[in-house]
CSV table of C-alpha atoms in Angstrom, one decimal:
chain,number,residue,atom,x,y,z
A,7,MET,CA,-70.5,45.4,14.7
A,8,ILE,CA,-69.7,43.3,11.7
A,9,LYS,CA,-67.2,45.9,10.5
A,10,LYS,CA,-65.5,45.9,13.9
A,11,ARG,CA,-65.1,42.2,13.8
A,12,GLU,CA,-63.6,42.4,10.3
A,13,THR,CA,-61.2,45.0,11.4
A,14,VAL,CA,-60.0,42.8,14.3
A,15,TRP,CA,-59.6,39.8,11.9
A,16,LEU,CA,-57.6,41.9,9.4
A,17,SER,CA,-55.4,43.1,12.1
A,18,CYS,CA,-54.7,39.5,13.2
A,19,LEU,CA,-53.8,38.6,9.6
A,20,LEU,CA,-51.3,41.5,9.5
A,21,ILE,CA,-49.5,40.6,12.7
A,22,GLY,CA,-50.1,36.8,12.6
A,23,ALA,CA,-46.6,36.1,11.4
A,24,LEU,CA,-45.3,37.7,14.6
A,25,LEU,CA,-47.8,36.3,17.1
A,26,ASN,CA,-48.1,32.8,15.6
A,27,GLY,CA,-51.7,32.1,16.2
A,28,CYS,CA,-53.9,35.2,16.8
A,29,SER,CA,-56.5,33.8,14.4
A,30,ARG,CA,-59.0,31.1,15.3
A,31,GLY,CA,-58.1,31.2,19.0
A,32,GLU,CA,-54.9,29.0,18.5
A,33,PRO,CA,-52.4,29.4,21.4
A,34,ILE,CA,-49.3,31.5,20.8
A,35,GLU,CA,-46.1,29.4,20.5
A,36,PRO,CA,-42.5,30.5,21.2
A,37,ALA,CA,-40.5,31.6,18.1
A,38,GLY,CA,-38.3,29.0,16.5
A,39,ASP,CA,-38.8,25.4,15.6
A,40,PRO,CA,-40.7,23.7,18.5
A,41,ALA,CA,-39.0,20.4,17.8
A,42,SER,CA,-35.6,22.0,18.3
A,43,GLN,CA,-36.6,22.9,21.9
A,44,LYS,CA,-37.2,19.3,22.9
A,45,PRO,CA,-34.3,17.1,24.1
A,46,LYS,CA,-33.3,14.6,21.5
A,47,ASP,CA,-33.9,10.9,22.2
A,48,PRO,CA,-30.7,9.2,23.5
A,49,ILE,CA,-29.1,6.8,21.0
A,50,THR,CA,-25.9,4.7,20.8
A,51,LEU,CA,-23.6,4.7,17.8
A,52,THR,CA,-21.0,2.0,17.3
A,53,TRP,CA,-17.7,3.4,15.9
A,54,TYR,CA,-15.4,0.8,14.5
A,55,PHE,CA,-11.7,1.6,14.3
A,56,ALA,CA,-10.5,-0.6,11.5
A,57,GLN,CA,-7.3,1.4,11.3
A,58,SER,CA,-5.1,2.5,14.3
A,59,SER,CA,-7.2,2.6,17.5
A,60,LEU,CA,-9.4,4.9,19.5
A,61,GLU,CA,-6.6,5.7,21.9
A,62,ALA,CA,-4.1,6.7,19.1
A,63,THR,CA,-6.7,8.7,17.1
A,64,LEU,CA,-9.0,10.5,19.6
A,65,ASP,CA,-7.4,11.8,22.8
A,66,PRO,CA,-9.6,12.4,25.9
A,67,SER,CA,-10.1,16.1,25.0
A,68,ILE,CA,-11.6,15.2,21.6
A,69,GLN,CA,-13.8,12.6,23.2
A,70,GLU,CA,-15.0,15.2,25.6
A,71,ALA,CA,-15.7,17.6,22.8
A,72,LEU,CA,-17.9,15.0,21.1
A,73,LYS,CA,-19.8,14.4,24.3
A,74,ALA,CA,-20.5,18.1,24.7
A,75,LYS,CA,-21.6,18.5,21.1
A,76,PHE,CA,-23.8,15.4,21.1
A,77,PRO,CA,-25.0,14.8,24.7
A,78,HIS,CA,-27.8,12.5,23.5
A,79,ILE,CA,-25.3,10.2,21.7
A,80,THR,CA,-23.4,7.5,23.4
A,81,LEU,CA,-20.4,6.3,21.3
A,82,ASN,CA,-19.5,2.7,21.6
A,83,PHE,CA,-15.9,2.4,20.3
A,84,ILE,CA,-14.5,-0.9,19.0
A,85,ASN,CA,-10.9,-1.4,18.0
A,86,ARG,CA,-10.2,-3.9,15.2
A,87,GLY,CA,-8.2,-6.9,16.4
A,88,LYS,CA,-8.5,-10.5,17.4
A,89,GLY,CA,-12.2,-11.3,17.7
A,90,SER,CA,-13.2,-8.0,16.3
A,91,GLU,CA,-12.4,-8.3,12.6
A,92,TYR,CA,-15.1,-7.3,10.0
A,93,ALA,CA,-16.3,-11.0,9.8
A,94,ASP,CA,-16.5,-11.2,13.6
A,95,LEU,CA,-18.7,-8.1,13.9
A,96,ILE,CA,-21.0,-9.5,11.2
A,97,ALA,CA,-21.2,-12.9,12.9
A,98,GLN,CA,-21.9,-11.3,16.2
A,99,GLY,CA,-24.5,-8.9,14.9
A,100,THR,CA,-22.5,-6.0,16.2
A,101,LEU,CA,-22.9,-3.8,13.1
A,102,PRO,CA,-21.1,-0.5,13.1
A,103,ASP,CA,-22.6,2.9,12.4
A,104,ILE,CA,-19.3,4.6,11.7
A,105,ILE,CA,-16.2,3.0,10.3
A,106,TYR,CA,-12.7,4.5,10.4
A,107,GLU,CA,-10.7,2.8,7.6
A,108,SER,CA,-8.0,3.5,5.1
A,109,THR,CA,-9.5,5.1,2.0
A,110,ALA,CA,-7.5,2.7,-0.1
A,111,PHE,CA,-9.4,-0.2,1.5
A,112,THR,CA,-12.9,1.1,0.4
A,113,THR,CA,-13.4,-1.8,-2.0
A,114,SER,CA,-11.5,-4.6,-0.3
A,115,ARG,CA,-12.9,-4.1,3.1
A,116,VAL,CA,-15.9,-1.7,3.3
A,117,ILE,CA,-17.6,-2.7,0.0
A,118,THR,CA,-16.7,-6.3,0.2
A,119,ASN,CA,-18.4,-6.6,3.6
A,120,GLY,CA,-21.5,-4.7,2.5
A,121,PHE,CA,-21.1,-1.6,4.6
A,122,HIS,CA,-20.8,1.0,1.8
A,123,TYR,CA,-23.3,3.8,1.6
A,124,ASP,CA,-23.3,6.8,-0.7
A,125,LEU,CA,-23.1,10.0,1.4
A,126,GLN,CA,-24.1,12.5,-1.4
A,127,GLU,CA,-27.7,12.9,-0.1
A,128,LEU,CA,-26.6,13.3,3.5
A,129,VAL,CA,-24.0,15.9,2.3
A,130,LYS,CA,-26.9,17.9,0.7
A,131,LYS,CA,-29.3,17.4,3.6
A,132,HIS,CA,-26.9,18.6,6.3
A,133,ASN,CA,-25.2,21.3,4.1
A,134,PHE,CA,-21.7,19.9,4.5
A,135,ASP,CA,-19.2,21.9,2.6
A,136,LEU,CA,-17.1,19.5,0.5
A,137,GLY,CA,-15.2,22.6,-0.7
A,138,SER,CA,-13.4,22.7,2.7
A,139,ILE,CA,-11.5,19.5,1.8
A,140,GLU,CA,-8.2,19.6,-0.3
A,141,PRO,CA,-9.3,19.0,-3.9
A,142,ASN,CA,-7.0,16.1,-4.7
A,143,VAL,CA,-7.8,14.5,-1.3
A,144,LEU,CA,-11.6,14.6,-2.1
A,145,ALA,CA,-10.9,13.4,-5.7
A,146,HIS,CA,-8.9,10.5,-4.4
A,147,THR,CA,-11.9,9.5,-2.2
A,148,LEU,CA,-14.3,9.6,-5.1
A,149,ALA,CA,-11.9,7.7,-7.3
A,150,GLN,CA,-12.2,4.6,-5.0
A,151,ASN,CA,-15.1,3.4,-7.2
A,152,SER,CA,-15.8,3.7,-10.9
A,153,GLU,CA,-19.2,5.3,-10.2
A,154,LYS,CA,-17.6,8.2,-8.3
A,155,LYS,CA,-19.9,7.6,-5.3
A,156,LEU,CA,-18.9,9.3,-2.1
A,157,TYR,CA,-18.7,6.4,0.4
A,158,SER,CA,-16.7,8.3,3.0
A,159,LEU,CA,-15.3,11.6,4.1
A,160,PRO,CA,-11.5,11.8,4.3
A,161,PHE,CA,-10.7,12.4,7.9
A,162,THR,CA,-7.0,12.3,8.5
A,163,MET,CA,-3.9,11.5,6.4
A,164,ASN,CA,-0.3,10.5,6.5
A,165,LYS,CA,2.0,13.3,5.2
A,166,TYR,CA,5.2,12.1,3.6
A,167,ALA,CA,8.4,14.1,3.9
A,168,LEU,CA,12.2,13.7,4.0
A,169,PHE,CA,13.5,13.4,7.6
A,170,TYR,CA,17.2,13.9,8.3
A,171,ASN,CA,19.8,13.5,11.1
A,172,LYS,CA,21.6,16.8,11.5
A,173,ASP,CA,24.4,15.2,13.5
A,174,ILE,CA,25.4,13.0,10.5
A,175,PHE,CA,25.4,16.0,8.2
A,176,ASP,CA,27.5,18.0,10.7
A,177,ARG,CA,29.9,15.1,11.2
A,178,PHE,CA,30.8,14.9,7.5
A,179,GLY,CA,30.5,18.6,6.7
A,180,VAL,CA,27.6,18.3,4.4
A,181,ALA,CA,24.9,21.0,4.1
A,182,TYR,CA,21.5,20.2,5.4
A,183,PRO,CA,18.7,19.3,2.9
A,184,LYS,CA,16.2,22.1,1.9
A,185,ASP,CA,12.6,22.2,0.9
A,186,GLY,CA,12.1,21.7,-2.8
A,187,MET,CA,14.9,19.3,-3.5
A,188,THR,CA,14.6,16.7,-6.2
A,189,TRP,CA,15.2,13.0,-6.0
A,190,ASP,CA,18.5,13.7,-7.9
A,191,ASP,CA,19.6,16.1,-5.2
A,192,VAL,CA,18.8,13.6,-2.4
A,193,TYR,CA,20.6,10.9,-4.3
A,194,GLU,CA,23.8,13.1,-4.4
A,195,LEU,CA,23.5,13.5,-0.6
A,196,SER,CA,23.1,9.8,-0.2
A,197,ARG,CA,26.2,9.1,-2.2
A,198,LEU,CA,28.2,11.4,0.2
A,199,LEU,CA,26.7,10.0,3.4
A,200,THR,CA,26.7,6.3,2.7
A,201,ARG,CA,30.0,5.5,4.2
A,202,GLU,CA,32.0,3.8,7.0
A,203,ASP,CA,33.5,5.8,9.8
A,204,GLY,CA,35.5,3.7,12.2
A,205,ALA,CA,33.4,0.9,13.3
A,206,VAL,CA,30.1,2.6,12.2
A,207,THR,CA,28.4,2.2,8.9
A,208,TYR,CA,26.2,5.1,7.9
A,209,GLN,CA,23.3,4.8,5.5
A,210,GLY,CA,22.7,7.9,3.4
A,211,PHE,CA,19.1,7.1,2.7
A,212,THR,CA,16.3,4.7,3.3
A,213,THR,CA,12.6,4.4,2.7
A,214,GLN,CA,9.9,1.7,2.3
A,215,PRO,CA,9.7,1.0,-1.4
A,216,ASN,CA,6.1,-0.3,-1.2
A,217,ASN,CA,4.9,3.1,0.0
A,218,ILE,CA,6.8,5.0,-2.6
A,219,MET,CA,5.2,2.8,-5.4
A,220,LEU,CA,1.7,2.7,-4.1
A,221,ASN,CA,1.6,6.4,-3.3
A,222,ASN,CA,3.6,7.4,-6.3
A,223,GLN,CA,3.9,10.9,-7.7
A,224,LEU,CA,3.0,9.8,-11.2
A,225,SER,CA,-0.5,8.8,-10.0
A,226,ILE,CA,-0.3,5.4,-11.8
A,227,SER,CA,-2.0,2.3,-10.5
A,228,PRO,CA,-0.6,-1.3,-10.5
A,229,LEU,CA,-4.0,-2.7,-11.5
A,230,HIS,CA,-5.6,-2.2,-14.9
A,231,THR,CA,-8.7,0.1,-14.7
A,232,LYS,CA,-10.8,-1.8,-17.3
A,233,GLU,CA,-9.5,-5.4,-17.2
A,234,ASP,CA,-8.7,-8.0,-14.6
A,235,LYS,CA,-5.0,-7.8,-14.9
A,236,ALA,CA,-1.9,-6.0,-13.6
A,237,THR,CA,-0.3,-3.1,-15.4
A,238,ILE,CA,3.1,-2.5,-13.9
A,239,HIS,CA,5.5,-3.7,-16.7
A,240,ASN,CA,5.5,-0.3,-18.3
A,241,ASP,CA,7.5,3.0,-18.6
A,242,GLY,CA,5.9,4.6,-15.6
A,243,TYR,CA,6.8,1.9,-13.0
A,244,LYS,CA,10.2,1.5,-14.7
A,245,LEU,CA,10.9,5.2,-14.1
A,246,LEU,CA,9.9,4.7,-10.4
A,247,TYR,CA,11.9,1.6,-9.9
A,248,ASP,CA,15.0,3.1,-11.6
A,249,ASN,CA,14.7,6.3,-9.6
A,250,LEU,CA,14.7,4.4,-6.3
A,251,ARG,CA,17.0,1.5,-7.1
A,252,ARG,CA,20.1,3.7,-7.5
A,253,PHE,CA,20.0,4.7,-3.8
A,254,PHE,CA,20.5,1.0,-2.9
A,255,GLU,CA,23.2,0.4,-5.5
A,256,ILE,CA,25.6,2.8,-3.8
A,257,PRO,CA,28.4,0.7,-2.3
A,258,GLY,CA,27.5,-0.3,1.2
A,259,ALA,CA,23.9,0.8,0.9
A,260,ILE,CA,21.0,-1.4,2.1
A,261,ILE,CA,17.3,-1.0,2.4
A,262,ALA,CA,17.5,-0.3,6.1
A,263,PRO,CA,14.3,-0.7,8.2
A,264,LEU,CA,12.7,2.6,8.8
A,265,GLY,CA,12.8,1.9,12.6
A,266,ASP,CA,16.6,2.1,12.4
A,267,PHE,CA,16.4,5.9,12.0
A,268,SER,CA,16.2,6.1,15.7
A,269,LYS,CA,19.7,4.4,16.0
A,270,GLY,CA,21.3,7.5,14.6
A,271,THR,CA,23.1,5.9,11.7
A,272,ILE,CA,20.7,6.9,8.9
A,273,ALA,CA,21.2,10.3,7.3
A,274,THR,CA,17.9,10.7,5.5
A,275,MET,CA,14.6,8.8,5.1
A,276,VAL,CA,11.4,9.4,3.3
A,277,ASN,CA,8.6,8.3,5.6
A,278,SER,CA,5.2,9.4,6.9
A,279,HIS,CA,5.0,12.1,9.6
A,280,SER,CA,3.5,9.7,12.1
A,281,ALA,CA,6.7,7.6,12.3
A,282,ILE,CA,9.1,10.3,13.4
A,283,VAL,CA,7.6,10.8,16.9
A,284,GLY,CA,8.1,7.1,17.7
A,285,ALA,CA,11.8,7.4,16.5
A,286,VAL,CA,12.4,10.4,18.7
A,287,ARG,CA,10.8,8.8,21.7
A,288,ALA,CA,13.0,5.8,21.2
A,289,ASN,CA,16.0,8.0,21.1
A,290,PRO,CA,15.4,11.4,22.7
A,291,GLN,CA,19.0,12.5,21.7
A,292,LEU,CA,18.1,12.3,18.0
A,293,ASN,CA,19.0,15.6,16.4
A,294,TRP,CA,16.6,15.8,13.4
A,295,ASP,CA,14.6,18.0,11.2
A,296,VAL,CA,12.4,17.7,8.1
A,297,VAL,CA,12.1,19.0,4.6
A,298,SER,CA,9.6,18.4,1.7
A,299,VAL,CA,9.4,15.0,0.0
A,300,PRO,CA,11.8,14.9,-2.9
A,301,GLY,CA,10.3,16.2,-6.2
A,302,LEU,CA,10.2,14.0,-9.3
A,303,LYS,CA,11.5,16.0,-12.3
A,304,GLU,CA,9.0,14.2,-14.5
A,305,ARG,CA,6.2,15.4,-12.3
A,306,PRO,CA,7.4,18.7,-10.7
A,307,ASN,CA,5.8,20.4,-7.7
A,308,THR,CA,3.8,17.3,-6.8
A,309,GLY,CA,3.7,15.4,-3.6
A,310,PHE,CA,2.7,11.8,-3.1
A,311,LYS,CA,-0.8,10.5,-3.6
A,312,PRO,CA,-2.9,11.3,-0.5
A,313,ALA,CA,-2.6,8.5,2.0
A,314,THR,CA,-5.9,9.2,3.7
A,315,LEU,CA,-8.0,7.5,6.4
A,316,SER,CA,-11.7,8.1,6.1
A,317,LEU,CA,-15.0,8.0,8.1
A,318,PHE,CA,-17.8,5.9,6.6
A,319,VAL,CA,-21.4,5.8,7.5
A,320,ALA,CA,-22.4,2.1,7.3
A,321,GLN,CA,-25.5,1.3,5.2
A,322,THR,CA,-26.6,-1.0,8.0
A,323,SER,CA,-26.9,1.9,10.5
A,324,LYS,CA,-30.3,2.8,11.8
A,325,TYR,CA,-29.0,6.3,12.6
A,326,LYS,CA,-27.4,7.5,9.4
A,327,ASP,CA,-28.3,11.2,10.0
A,328,GLU,CA,-26.8,11.1,13.5
A,329,ALA,CA,-23.7,9.2,12.3
A,330,PHE,CA,-23.2,11.8,9.5
A,331,GLU,CA,-23.6,14.6,12.0
A,332,VAL,CA,-20.8,13.1,14.1
A,333,ILE,CA,-18.4,12.6,11.1
A,334,SER,CA,-19.1,16.0,9.6
A,335,TYR,CA,-18.3,17.5,13.0
A,336,MET,CA,-15.0,15.6,13.0
A,337,LEU,CA,-14.2,17.4,9.8
A,338,SER,CA,-15.1,20.9,11.1
A,339,GLU,CA,-12.3,23.4,11.4
A,340,GLU,CA,-12.7,23.3,15.2
A,341,MET,CA,-12.1,19.5,15.5
A,342,GLN,CA,-9.5,19.4,12.7
A,343,THR,CA,-7.5,22.0,14.6
A,344,LEU,CA,-7.5,19.9,17.7
A,345,LEU,CA,-6.4,16.9,15.7
A,346,SER,CA,-3.7,18.9,13.9
A,347,LYS,CA,-2.3,20.2,17.2
A,348,ASN,CA,-2.1,16.5,18.3
A,349,GLY,CA,0.0,15.7,15.3
A,350,GLN,CA,-2.7,14.3,13.0
A,351,GLY,CA,-2.5,15.2,9.3
A,352,THR,CA,-5.5,17.3,8.2
A,353,THR,CA,-7.5,16.7,5.0
A,354,LEU,CA,-8.7,20.3,5.0
A,355,LYS,CA,-7.5,23.2,2.9
A,356,SER,CA,-7.4,25.5,5.9
A,357,ALA,CA,-4.0,27.2,6.3
A,358,ALA,CA,-4.9,27.8,10.0
A,359,VAL,CA,-5.4,24.1,10.6
A,360,LYS,CA,-2.1,23.3,8.9
A,361,LYS,CA,-0.3,25.9,10.9
A,362,ALA,CA,-1.5,24.4,14.2
A,363,PHE,CA,0.1,21.1,13.3
A,364,GLY,CA,2.1,19.5,16.2
A,365,GLN,CA,1.6,22.3,18.7
A,366,ASN,CA,0.6,19.8,21.5
A,367,VAL,CA,3.5,17.4,20.6
A,368,PRO,CA,6.8,18.3,22.2
A,369,GLU,CA,8.8,16.4,19.6
A,370,TRP,CA,7.6,18.7,16.8
A,371,ALA,CA,8.6,21.9,18.6
A,372,GLY,CA,10.9,24.1,16.5
A,373,LYS,CA,10.7,21.8,13.5
A,374,ASN,CA,10.0,22.7,9.9
A,375,VAL,CA,6.4,21.5,10.0
A,376,GLY,CA,5.6,23.5,6.8
A,377,ALA,CA,7.5,20.9,4.9
A,378,LEU,CA,4.6,18.4,5.3
A,379,PHE,CA,2.4,20.7,3.2
A,380,TYR,CA,5.0,22.1,0.8
A,381,TYR,CA,3.7,20.3,-2.3
A,382,PRO,CA,0.1,19.7,-3.3
A,383,ASP,CA,-1.0,16.1,-3.2
A,384,ALA,CA,-0.7,14.1,-6.4
A,385,PRO,CA,-4.0,13.8,-8.3
A,386,PRO,CA,-5.9,10.5,-7.9
A,387,MET,CA,-5.3,7.5,-10.1
A,388,GLU,CA,-8.0,6.7,-12.6
A,389,PRO,CA,-10.9,4.8,-10.9
A,390,ARG,CA,-10.9,1.1,-11.5
A,391,ASP,CA,-14.1,-0.6,-12.6
A,392,SER,CA,-15.8,-1.8,-9.4
A,393,LYS,CA,-16.8,-5.1,-11.0
A,394,LEU,CA,-13.2,-6.2,-11.4
A,395,THR,CA,-11.3,-8.5,-9.0
A,396,ASP,CA,-9.5,-6.7,-6.3
A,397,VAL,CA,-6.2,-8.0,-4.9
A,398,GLY,CA,-3.6,-6.5,-2.7
A,399,VAL,CA,-0.3,-5.4,-4.3
A,400,ASP,CA,2.9,-5.2,-2.2
A,401,PHE,CA,6.0,-4.0,-4.1
A,402,GLY,CA,8.3,-4.6,-1.2
A,403,SER,CA,9.4,-8.2,-2.0
A,404,SER,CA,9.7,-7.5,-5.7
A,405,PHE,CA,11.9,-4.4,-5.2
A,406,ALA,CA,14.1,-6.1,-2.5
A,407,THR,CA,14.6,-9.2,-4.7
A,408,MET,CA,15.6,-6.9,-7.6
A,409,ILE,CA,18.3,-5.2,-5.4
A,410,LYS,CA,19.5,-8.5,-3.9
A,411,ASP,CA,19.8,-10.3,-7.3
A,412,LYS,CA,21.0,-7.3,-9.2
A,413,THR,CA,18.4,-7.8,-11.9
A,414,ASP,CA,17.2,-5.0,-14.1
A,415,SER,CA,13.9,-3.1,-13.6
A,416,ASN,CA,12.2,-4.6,-16.7
A,417,THR,CA,12.9,-8.1,-15.5
A,418,ALA,CA,11.7,-7.4,-12.0
A,419,LEU,CA,8.5,-5.7,-13.2
A,420,ARG,CA,7.7,-8.4,-15.7
A,421,SER,CA,8.0,-11.1,-13.1
A,422,PHE,CA,5.9,-9.2,-10.5
A,423,GLU,CA,3.2,-8.5,-13.1
A,424,GLU,CA,3.0,-12.2,-13.7
A,425,GLU,CA,2.7,-12.8,-10.0
A,426,ILE,CA,-0.1,-10.4,-9.6
A,427,ASN,CA,-2.0,-11.8,-12.6
A,428,LYS,CA,-1.8,-15.3,-11.0
A,429,ALA,CA,-3.2,-13.8,-7.8
A,430,ILE,CA,-6.1,-12.3,-9.7
A,431,GLU,CA,-6.9,-15.6,-11.4
A,432,ALA,CA,-6.8,-17.4,-8.1
A,433,ALA,CA,-9.1,-14.8,-6.5
A,434,LYS,CA,-11.6,-15.1,-9.4
A,435,ALA,CA,-11.6,-18.9,-9.1
A,436,ALA,CA,-12.2,-18.7,-5.4
A,437,LYS,CA,-15.1,-16.3,-5.9
A,438,GLU,CA,-16.7,-18.7,-8.5
A,439,VAL,CA,-16.4,-21.6,-6.1
A,440,LYS,CA,-18.0,-19.6,-3.3
A,441,ALA,CA,-20.8,-18.5,-5.6
A,442,LYS,CA,-21.8,-22.2,-6.4
């Protein structure tokens, strides 16, 4: 009798892994994790759009996909604006769980307001593949602080390119631009196409100098990485100023507003991909196409520094795991494909996602969309010590004054460096007063 019981017990041990509980009279449970069978408790996540807006970023189809993926999560969207700045949210106690913000504002906005949270552990916990992101895009994200902490995941990005008006090229018998042209090549086109024809003045080229300088192909920064001072009166920025200034020294040339491209009198412009759709909608007759951003011969085969927008999990969130699940889903190939089709620049390496760009946007039909991804992004600038004073740097006024007053680049850069240094000292003094 005893041997019979032992035989039954041994049999239970052998098949226990399959039956989950033959021994000791415990009930048999279904295979799989029982917790996964239970409905998840409903929660609400507040998603703060500090850049752009919900409506411009996530169309209804994407919002529906989020609801289907996370039926237990209600997303409370807040667009930044009057009454909903960072300070307003803090004062109201409406603390976000997810923040959509320019990666470049990691320090000045996210860290300054105390919302920064290192995502490294969540990346490991949820097995998120950082290798799916373009290397220089991810490196740029990590370079936003000197400790190389991962405070966000790069979500979308502005892709720069050279847009051109085909009708102007046809009018003056000039061959269209091609992918892979240098700044020298584009300058020659601008010389040919900056001209008067009857009562119309045509501009061969325009751009926003501030964007060219901040997202420069040399990967140099206007602020010193180790000291509280500016560092723009140097050979690097002189090269960038000289490269661009010549376009606006052509007789008759001006720094035309980018919005004027829709008027049909600007032959070429370097701008981000998001701007062209607005120009075409303002003038549906615009006959345009696009090629790669001009290459800098001193840094060949290199695009601009990635101008990314990121998703942050706020350290004040009570639902960090759930918030991370949402943002990691937004970086999945599935969701990035939807975003790419809607004309959003992807941060992923995926060739399929890039190929899908603009498929849902009529204005992009038949255009050379591959030009947006022709060059790899410039590597990141050296991280700046997080303890240093952060001030905004806008090259626009400095560059425009140089052109207007016909001063040399060295003089313009020296003057601007002094201006930034004064701003740094004022910011430090204000900080000390506040600390008292």
